[in-house]
C-alpha positions in Angstrom: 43.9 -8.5 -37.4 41.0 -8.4 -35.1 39.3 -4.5 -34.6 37.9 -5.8 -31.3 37.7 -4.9 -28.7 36.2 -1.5 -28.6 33.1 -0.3 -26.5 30.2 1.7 -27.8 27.4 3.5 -26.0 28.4 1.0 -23.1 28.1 -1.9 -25.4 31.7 -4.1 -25.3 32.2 -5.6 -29.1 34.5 -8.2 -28.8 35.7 -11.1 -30.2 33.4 -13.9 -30.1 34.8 -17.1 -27.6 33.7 -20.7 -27.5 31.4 -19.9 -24.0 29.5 -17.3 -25.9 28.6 -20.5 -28.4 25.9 -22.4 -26.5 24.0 -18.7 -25.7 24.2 -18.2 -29.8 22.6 -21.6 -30.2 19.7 -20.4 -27.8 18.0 -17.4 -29.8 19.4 -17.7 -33.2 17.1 -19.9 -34.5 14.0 -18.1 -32.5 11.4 -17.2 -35.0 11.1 -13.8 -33.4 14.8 -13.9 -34.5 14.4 -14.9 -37.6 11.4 -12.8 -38.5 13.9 -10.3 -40.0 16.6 -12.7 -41.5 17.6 -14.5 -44.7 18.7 -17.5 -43.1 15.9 -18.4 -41.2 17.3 -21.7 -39.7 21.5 -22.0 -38.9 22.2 -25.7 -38.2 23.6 -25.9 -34.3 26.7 -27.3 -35.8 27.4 -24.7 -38.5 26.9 -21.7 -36.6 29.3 -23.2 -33.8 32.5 -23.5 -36.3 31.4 -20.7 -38.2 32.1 -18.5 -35.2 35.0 -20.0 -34.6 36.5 -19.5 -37.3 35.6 -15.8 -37.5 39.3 -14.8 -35.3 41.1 -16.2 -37.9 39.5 -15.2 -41.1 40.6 -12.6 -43.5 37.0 -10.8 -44.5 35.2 -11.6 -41.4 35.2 -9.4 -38.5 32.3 -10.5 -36.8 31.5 -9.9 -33.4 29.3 -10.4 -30.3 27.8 -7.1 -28.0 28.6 -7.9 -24.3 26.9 -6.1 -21.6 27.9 -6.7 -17.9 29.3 -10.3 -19.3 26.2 -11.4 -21.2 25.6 -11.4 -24.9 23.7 -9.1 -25.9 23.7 -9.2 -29.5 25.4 -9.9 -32.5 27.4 -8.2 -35.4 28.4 -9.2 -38.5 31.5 -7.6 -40.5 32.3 -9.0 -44.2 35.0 -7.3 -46.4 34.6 -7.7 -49.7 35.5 -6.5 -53.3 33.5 -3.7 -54.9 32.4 -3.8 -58.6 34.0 -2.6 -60.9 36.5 -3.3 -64.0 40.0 -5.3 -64.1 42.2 -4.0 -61.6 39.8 -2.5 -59.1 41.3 -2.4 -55.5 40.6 -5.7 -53.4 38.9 -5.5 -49.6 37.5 -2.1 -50.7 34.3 -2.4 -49.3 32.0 -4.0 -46.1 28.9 -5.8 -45.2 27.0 -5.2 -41.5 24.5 -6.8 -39.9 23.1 -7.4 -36.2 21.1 -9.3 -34.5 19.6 -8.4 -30.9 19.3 -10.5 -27.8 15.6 -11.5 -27.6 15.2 -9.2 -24.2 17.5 -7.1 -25.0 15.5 -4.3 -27.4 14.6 -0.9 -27.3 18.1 -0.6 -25.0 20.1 0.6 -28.1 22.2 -2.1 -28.8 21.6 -2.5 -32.6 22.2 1.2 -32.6 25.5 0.4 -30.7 26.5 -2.4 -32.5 26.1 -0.7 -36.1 28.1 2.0 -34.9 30.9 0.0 -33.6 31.1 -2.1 -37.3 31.8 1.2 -38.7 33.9 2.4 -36.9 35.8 -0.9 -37.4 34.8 -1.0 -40.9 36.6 2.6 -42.0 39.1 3.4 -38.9 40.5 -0.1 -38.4 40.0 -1.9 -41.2 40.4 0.9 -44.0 37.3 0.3 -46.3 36.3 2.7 -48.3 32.5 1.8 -48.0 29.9 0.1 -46.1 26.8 -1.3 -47.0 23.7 -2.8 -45.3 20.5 -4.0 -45.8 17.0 -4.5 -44.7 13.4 -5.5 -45.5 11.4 -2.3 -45.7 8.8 -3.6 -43.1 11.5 -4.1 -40.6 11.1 -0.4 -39.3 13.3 -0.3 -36.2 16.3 -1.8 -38.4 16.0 1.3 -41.2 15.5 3.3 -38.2 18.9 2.4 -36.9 20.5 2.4 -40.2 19.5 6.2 -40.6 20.7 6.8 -36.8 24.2 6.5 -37.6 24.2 8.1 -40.7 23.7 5.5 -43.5 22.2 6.9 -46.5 19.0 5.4 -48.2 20.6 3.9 -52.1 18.0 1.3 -53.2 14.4 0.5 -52.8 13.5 -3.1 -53.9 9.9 -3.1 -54.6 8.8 -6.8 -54.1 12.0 -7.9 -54.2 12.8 -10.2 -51.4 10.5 -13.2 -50.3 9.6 -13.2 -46.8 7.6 -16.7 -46.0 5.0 -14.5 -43.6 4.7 -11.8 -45.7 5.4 -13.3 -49.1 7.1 -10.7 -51.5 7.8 -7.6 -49.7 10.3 -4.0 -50.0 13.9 -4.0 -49.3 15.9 -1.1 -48.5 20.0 -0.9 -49.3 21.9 1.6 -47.4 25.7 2.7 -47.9 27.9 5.1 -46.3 31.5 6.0 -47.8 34.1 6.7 -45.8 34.9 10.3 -46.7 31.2 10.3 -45.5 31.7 8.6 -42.3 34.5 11.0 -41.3 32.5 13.5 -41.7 29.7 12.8 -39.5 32.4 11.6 -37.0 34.1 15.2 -37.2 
């Protein structure tokens, strides 16, 4: 079942819809984009029934940010399984991630956007912990993980390959949701 919508900071997350598509299609692949993401390139095609299938998936909660009926940005939800021994819980745990509008930054969105996938992550969807990532050199990205109260775990030192940068820092953060309610409170 589908958390969205809900509205944060005056940022509508909803469900994504087949008109949003062709505005996707138009910045994803922008190398000011893509300066930030693993998957520098999305096939046209992929990313079209990839989204589509997003309503009707069991991990995926993606959504887009709409403000005043444009999309503004993009936010990714993905429950998974922790780690842990035989018999461990299933769907314990999330993966976020956003993407901005090119035009769009510095307006708080990302910071909107990551605060509506946690909300959806641990009120809605019941997870017991949430987890995001970013290169270290991506500043305004740790910036908003720290806004909304993610806490710091890892720090990769040269471990993720960036094709400008070549081997660069990555930062994990997490948040639990005892955590998460308490920040909330």
């Amino acid at each position: 079942m589908s958390p969205w919508p809900k509205t944060v900071a005056g940022v509508l997350l909803r469900d994504p819809r087949e008109a949003d598509l062709d505005v996707m299609v138009s910045f994803r692949n922008l190398p000011s984009v893509n300066r930030w993401m693993l998957r520098t390139y999305v096939d046209p095609d992929r990313l079209r029934a990839e989204w589509l299938a997003v309503p009707t998936s069991e991990t995926e909660f993606s959504c887009v940010g709409d403000v005043n009926h444009q999309l503004v940005g993009l936010g990714f939800l993905d429950v998974t399984d922790g780690v842990g021994q035989p018999g461990m819980p299933r769907g314990t745990e999330a993966r976020i991630g956003y993407i901005v509008r090119p035009g769009y930054e510095g307006q708080g969105i990302a910071t909107a956007l990551a605060q509506g996938l946690l909300v959806a992550a641990f009120a809605d969807l019941g997870v017991r912990r949430v987890t995001a990532g970013c290169y270290a050199d991506n500043v305004a990205s740790a910036r908003v993980l720290e806004k909304i109260g993610m806490r710091r775990e890892q720090h990769d030192i040269r471990g993720s390959w960036h094709a400008e940068l070549g081997w660069i820092d990555g930062y994990d953060y997490a948040l639990l949701a005892d955590e998460w309610r308490g920040l909330a409170a």
